[in-house]
């Protein structure tokens, strides 16, 4: 049985427009940071942990989105669980965004490898989180294999991306707090990320209004939480940039002024090296 169809053409158009606007905001939002890194030939001020955790987050989200969008077997399991009168809660823009995000995050990691990063390195905690997450995913795959519980399996990946979304922002927020500056973090990235979060949530609301059902909000709880978490952290970053530390950015532009004290690690290690950026 096919999925439900749209009841209102204007709402369907609005849904698709919001979806591709969200894709544009979130996708373009990667590039200010990439360009800033390129111009400075430095990633000092950008949390390496943030980038490493971000790659795992987007990879997990791509697995979820692409599988639910393209696999008829997984879609069948979705309908059996939530009802054949519902719509698949993943749009083409979700798949496109995830694939693009994995690519650009990989580019940022390459920049971290070749540009000045001061005393920063990937923290042991971040490495432990990434390894643990993929081990859990591997175990879940073998658990799902005998019964072909693919919807359950990709839901695990959706949960991983939510968990990683929360975790990935924390090192950057902490670094800004410790340095009392947002220098090195592109505010344009934050503004575009915020716009994408609002657009994503609005897109889901439009679908719910058209279908007179809120199933897509909890049927794809990962997308719902992703939007809310992004907006929350972006508001924090905007507060740090415009309200808390607006006068300290210029003072930290010169590498000579950036000291080890300004780059205290997220978690103290025995050698006191900075492990923020993943």
Tab-separated table of C-alpha atoms in Angstrom:
chain	number	residue	atom	x	y	z
A	1	UNK	CA	0.000	0.000	0.000
A	2	UNK	CA	1.340	3.431	-0.965
A	3	UNK	CA	2.010	6.223	1.449
A	4	UNK	CA	-0.504	8.984	2.001
A	5	UNK	CA	-0.680	11.801	-0.527
A	6	UNK	CA	-0.832	15.552	0.034
A	7	UNK	CA	-4.242	17.093	0.674
A	8	UNK	CA	-3.227	20.659	-0.169
A	9	UNK	CA	-1.076	21.646	-3.133
A	10	UNK	CA	-0.067	24.995	-1.536
A	11	UNK	CA	1.071	23.176	1.608
A	12	UNK	CA	2.974	20.630	-0.469
A	13	UNK	CA	4.760	23.448	-2.306
A	14	UNK	CA	5.483	25.169	1.004
A	15	UNK	CA	6.876	21.901	2.389
A	16	UNK	CA	9.244	21.469	-0.539
A	17	UNK	CA	10.327	25.108	-0.543
A	18	UNK	CA	11.057	24.971	3.198
A	19	UNK	CA	12.948	21.725	2.706
A	20	UNK	CA	15.293	23.109	0.067
A	21	UNK	CA	15.677	26.386	1.948
A	22	UNK	CA	16.760	24.313	4.936
A	23	UNK	CA	19.179	22.399	2.719
A	24	UNK	CA	20.576	25.705	1.432
A	25	UNK	CA	20.978	27.263	4.892
A	26	UNK	CA	22.593	24.189	6.437
A	27	UNK	CA	24.765	23.405	3.408
A	28	UNK	CA	25.966	26.944	2.701
A	29	UNK	CA	26.518	27.306	6.436
A	30	UNK	CA	29.532	24.984	6.245
A	31	UNK	CA	31.471	27.221	3.887
A	32	UNK	CA	32.090	30.369	5.981
A	33	UNK	CA	34.115	28.209	8.377
A	34	UNK	CA	35.968	26.486	5.522
A	35	UNK	CA	36.734	29.869	3.923
A	36	UNK	CA	37.781	31.371	7.262
A	37	UNK	CA	40.171	28.467	7.837
A	38	UNK	CA	41.594	28.887	4.338
A	39	UNK	CA	42.130	32.635	4.688
A	40	UNK	CA	43.751	32.348	8.101
A	41	UNK	CA	45.674	29.159	7.213
A	42	UNK	CA	44.765	28.249	10.775
A	43	UNK	CA	42.063	26.372	12.663
A	44	UNK	CA	42.938	27.891	16.045
A	45	UNK	CA	39.618	28.741	17.701
A	46	UNK	CA	37.746	25.943	15.927
A	47	UNK	CA	37.221	22.914	18.160
A	48	UNK	CA	38.784	19.832	16.558
A	49	UNK	CA	36.580	17.633	18.747
A	50	UNK	CA	33.563	19.452	17.286
A	51	UNK	CA	34.577	18.542	13.729
A	52	UNK	CA	35.440	14.905	14.462
A	53	UNK	CA	32.200	14.339	16.361
A	54	UNK	CA	30.360	16.142	13.582
A	55	UNK	CA	31.597	13.639	10.994
A	56	UNK	CA	30.183	10.716	12.986
A	57	UNK	CA	26.937	12.632	13.490
A	58	UNK	CA	26.425	13.366	9.788
A	59	UNK	CA	27.501	9.882	8.712
A	60	UNK	CA	24.902	8.354	11.031
A	61	UNK	CA	22.234	10.759	9.798
A	62	UNK	CA	23.072	9.945	6.171
A	63	UNK	CA	22.624	6.226	6.849
A	64	UNK	CA	19.209	6.880	8.388
A	65	UNK	CA	17.945	9.325	5.752
A	66	UNK	CA	19.193	7.455	2.691
A	67	UNK	CA	17.935	4.077	3.909
A	68	UNK	CA	14.438	5.259	4.830
A	69	UNK	CA	14.131	7.348	1.669
A	70	UNK	CA	15.311	4.734	-0.846
A	71	UNK	CA	14.555	1.329	0.730
A	72	UNK	CA	11.061	-0.003	0.052
A	73	UNK	CA	11.602	-2.749	2.661
A	74	UNK	CA	12.333	-0.201	5.394
A	75	UNK	CA	9.418	1.958	4.264
A	76	UNK	CA	7.137	-1.078	4.576
A	77	UNK	CA	8.313	-1.601	8.137
A	78	UNK	CA	7.694	2.109	8.838
A	79	UNK	CA	4.104	1.859	7.582
A	80	UNK	CA	3.512	-1.291	9.614
A	81	UNK	CA	4.625	0.529	12.750
A	82	UNK	CA	3.058	3.967	12.255
A	83	UNK	CA	0.193	3.250	9.847
A	84	UNK	CA	-0.200	2.958	6.088
A	85	UNK	CA	-1.994	6.280	6.003
A	86	UNK	CA	1.145	8.159	7.032
A	87	UNK	CA	3.846	9.790	4.935
A	88	UNK	CA	7.534	8.921	5.008
A	89	UNK	CA	9.100	11.603	7.257
A	90	UNK	CA	12.309	11.912	5.203
A	91	UNK	CA	12.448	14.245	2.209
A	92	UNK	CA	14.913	14.411	-0.682
A	93	UNK	CA	16.487	17.515	0.830
A	94	UNK	CA	17.288	15.531	4.005
A	95	UNK	CA	19.283	12.980	2.016
A	96	UNK	CA	21.025	15.664	-0.035
A	97	UNK	CA	21.968	17.625	3.069
A	98	UNK	CA	23.402	14.586	4.864
A	99	UNK	CA	25.535	13.556	1.892
A	100	UNK	CA	26.828	17.104	1.423
A	101	UNK	CA	27.506	17.475	5.162
A	102	UNK	CA	29.680	14.347	5.228
A	103	UNK	CA	31.692	15.701	2.290
A	104	UNK	CA	32.277	19.210	3.663
A	105	UNK	CA	33.047	17.976	7.177
A	106	UNK	CA	35.694	15.720	5.634
A	107	UNK	CA	37.149	18.778	3.885
A	108	UNK	CA	37.292	20.614	7.224
A	109	UNK	CA	39.111	17.677	8.796
A	110	UNK	CA	41.635	17.868	5.963
A	111	UNK	CA	42.149	21.556	6.754
A	112	UNK	CA	42.767	20.656	10.381
A	113	UNK	CA	45.441	18.229	9.236
A	114	UNK	CA	47.337	20.777	7.116
A	115	UNK	CA	46.761	24.143	8.843
A	116	UNK	CA	48.101	25.676	12.037
A	117	UNK	CA	46.161	24.366	15.021
A	118	UNK	CA	48.367	25.431	17.915
A	119	UNK	CA	48.619	22.866	20.672
A	120	UNK	CA	45.195	21.424	19.962
A	121	UNK	CA	44.647	17.761	19.208
A	122	UNK	CA	41.803	15.286	19.256
A	123	UNK	CA	40.894	14.543	22.840
A	124	UNK	CA	40.889	10.999	24.191
A	125	UNK	CA	37.288	11.486	25.242
A	126	UNK	CA	36.243	12.354	21.680
A	127	UNK	CA	38.128	9.361	20.306
A	128	UNK	CA	36.494	7.142	22.907
A	129	UNK	CA	33.030	8.451	22.037
A	130	UNK	CA	33.494	7.891	18.301
A	131	UNK	CA	34.894	4.375	18.735
A	132	UNK	CA	32.141	3.443	21.210
A	133	UNK	CA	29.399	4.750	18.930
A	134	UNK	CA	30.544	2.722	15.939
A	135	UNK	CA	31.032	-0.391	18.063
A	136	UNK	CA	27.448	-0.057	19.299
A	137	UNK	CA	26.270	0.408	15.716
A	138	UNK	CA	28.141	-2.737	14.638
A	139	UNK	CA	26.616	-4.775	17.470
A	140	UNK	CA	23.131	-3.494	16.583
A	141	UNK	CA	23.653	-4.500	12.958
A	142	UNK	CA	24.322	-8.121	13.915
A	143	UNK	CA	21.351	-8.047	16.306
A	144	UNK	CA	19.043	-6.807	13.527
A	145	UNK	CA	20.408	-9.148	10.857
A	146	UNK	CA	18.577	-12.399	11.775
A	147	UNK	CA	15.128	-10.762	11.886
A	148	UNK	CA	15.764	-8.068	9.274
A	149	UNK	CA	14.752	-5.393	11.767
A	150	UNK	CA	16.045	-2.629	9.509
A	151	UNK	CA	13.736	0.112	10.740
A	152	UNK	CA	14.916	-0.535	14.293
A	153	UNK	CA	18.523	-0.503	13.105
A	154	UNK	CA	18.328	2.818	11.273
A	155	UNK	CA	16.453	4.237	14.252
A	156	UNK	CA	19.605	3.476	16.237
A	157	UNK	CA	21.578	5.560	13.746
A	158	UNK	CA	18.987	8.320	14.097
A	159	UNK	CA	19.440	8.197	17.878
A	160	UNK	CA	23.211	8.321	17.407
A	161	UNK	CA	22.965	11.480	15.346
A	162	UNK	CA	20.844	13.124	18.054
A	163	UNK	CA	23.337	12.122	20.732
A	164	UNK	CA	26.244	13.343	18.622
A	165	UNK	CA	24.466	16.628	17.896
A	166	UNK	CA	24.346	17.381	21.607
A	167	UNK	CA	27.895	16.208	22.211
A	168	UNK	CA	29.472	17.924	19.186
A	169	UNK	CA	28.410	21.453	20.140
A	170	UNK	CA	29.632	21.192	23.719
A	171	UNK	CA	33.419	21.452	23.063
A	172	UNK	CA	32.931	24.617	20.987
A	173	UNK	CA	30.691	26.249	23.572
A	174	UNK	CA	33.187	25.354	26.295
A	175	UNK	CA	36.135	26.641	24.261
A	176	UNK	CA	34.362	29.975	23.681
A	177	UNK	CA	33.714	30.205	27.426
A	178	UNK	CA	37.302	29.426	28.398
A	179	UNK	CA	38.811	31.810	25.847
A	180	UNK	CA	36.135	34.467	26.453
A	181	UNK	CA	36.041	34.870	22.696
A	182	UNK	CA	34.403	33.437	19.588
A	183	UNK	CA	37.346	34.384	17.351
A	184	UNK	CA	38.030	31.553	14.896
A	185	UNK	CA	34.379	30.441	14.864
A	186	UNK	CA	32.412	31.820	11.914
A	187	UNK	CA	29.286	33.622	13.115
A	188	UNK	CA	27.850	33.252	9.590
A	189	UNK	CA	27.951	29.480	10.080
A	190	UNK	CA	25.967	29.882	13.301
A	191	UNK	CA	23.368	32.180	11.718
A	192	UNK	CA	22.845	29.844	8.781
A	193	UNK	CA	22.729	26.812	11.083
A	194	UNK	CA	20.040	28.564	13.131
A	195	UNK	CA	18.018	29.369	9.994
A	196	UNK	CA	18.270	25.742	8.877
A	197	UNK	CA	17.050	24.493	12.252
A	198	UNK	CA	14.017	26.768	12.146
A	199	UNK	CA	13.294	25.800	8.532
A	200	UNK	CA	13.526	22.080	9.266
A	201	UNK	CA	11.071	22.308	12.149
A	202	UNK	CA	8.704	24.447	10.070
A	203	UNK	CA	8.828	21.878	7.257
A	204	UNK	CA	7.706	19.127	9.626
A	205	UNK	CA	4.929	21.344	10.975
A	206	UNK	CA	3.603	21.972	7.448
A	207	UNK	CA	3.433	18.233	6.756
A	208	UNK	CA	1.629	17.641	10.052
A	209	UNK	CA	-0.911	20.374	9.310
A	210	UNK	CA	-1.636	18.953	5.868
A	211	UNK	CA	-2.037	15.396	7.149
A	212	UNK	CA	-3.807	16.430	10.345
A	213	UNK	CA	-1.379	14.137	12.140
A	214	UNK	CA	1.702	14.662	14.289
A	215	UNK	CA	3.099	11.193	13.650
A	216	UNK	CA	5.976	12.528	11.543
A	217	UNK	CA	7.291	14.408	14.594
A	218	UNK	CA	7.762	11.235	16.637
A	219	UNK	CA	8.048	8.934	13.613
A	220	UNK	CA	11.271	10.832	12.862
A	221	UNK	CA	12.076	12.023	16.370
A	222	UNK	CA	15.707	12.456	15.335
A	223	UNK	CA	14.858	15.222	12.858
A	224	UNK	CA	12.633	16.904	15.430
A	225	UNK	CA	15.307	16.871	18.120
A	226	UNK	CA	18.006	17.859	15.610
A	227	UNK	CA	16.134	21.059	14.812
A	228	UNK	CA	15.495	21.917	18.455
A	229	UNK	CA	19.075	21.178	19.564
A	230	UNK	CA	20.606	23.177	16.705
A	231	UNK	CA	18.439	26.192	17.446
A	232	UNK	CA	19.216	26.008	21.178
A	233	UNK	CA	22.988	25.841	20.763
A	234	UNK	CA	23.000	28.456	18.006
A	235	UNK	CA	21.177	30.857	20.329
A	236	UNK	CA	23.906	30.183	22.907
A	237	UNK	CA	26.661	30.836	20.344
A	238	UNK	CA	24.966	34.055	19.212
A	239	UNK	CA	24.730	35.162	22.832
A	240	UNK	CA	28.441	34.434	23.303
A	241	UNK	CA	29.386	36.256	20.098
A	242	UNK	CA	27.200	39.356	20.317
A	243	UNK	CA	26.563	39.759	24.058
A	244	UNK	CA	29.119	38.024	26.271
A	245	UNK	CA	32.416	38.373	24.360
A	246	UNK	CA	31.966	41.051	21.659
A	247	UNK	CA	34.997	43.129	22.665
A	248	UNK	CA	37.521	40.305	22.832
A	249	UNK	CA	37.541	39.143	19.201
A	250	UNK	CA	40.055	41.653	17.858
A	251	UNK	CA	42.372	41.122	20.762
A	252	UNK	CA	42.785	37.473	19.834
A	253	UNK	CA	43.347	37.809	16.096
A	254	UNK	CA	47.113	37.898	16.423
A	255	UNK	CA	48.562	34.419	17.031
A	256	UNK	CA	51.046	35.986	19.435
A	257	UNK	CA	48.227	36.837	21.814
A	258	UNK	CA	46.768	33.328	21.823
A	259	UNK	CA	48.311	31.590	24.790
A	260	UNK	CA	47.957	28.121	26.245
A	261	UNK	CA	45.890	29.647	29.020
A	262	UNK	CA	43.401	30.911	26.418
A	263	UNK	CA	43.159	27.445	24.950
A	264	UNK	CA	42.551	25.349	28.044
A	265	UNK	CA	41.404	21.855	27.179
A	266	UNK	CA	37.880	20.575	27.473
A	267	UNK	CA	39.148	17.863	29.782
A	268	UNK	CA	42.490	18.197	31.558
A	269	UNK	CA	44.992	15.545	30.549
A	270	UNK	CA	48.228	14.601	32.183
A	271	UNK	CA	50.276	16.594	29.679
A	272	UNK	CA	47.835	19.551	29.733
A	273	UNK	CA	47.535	19.692	25.954
A	274	UNK	CA	44.453	21.181	24.383
A	275	UNK	CA	42.082	18.512	23.045
A	276	UNK	CA	39.161	20.624	21.900
A	277	UNK	CA	39.019	20.199	18.162
A	278	UNK	CA	38.056	16.864	16.726
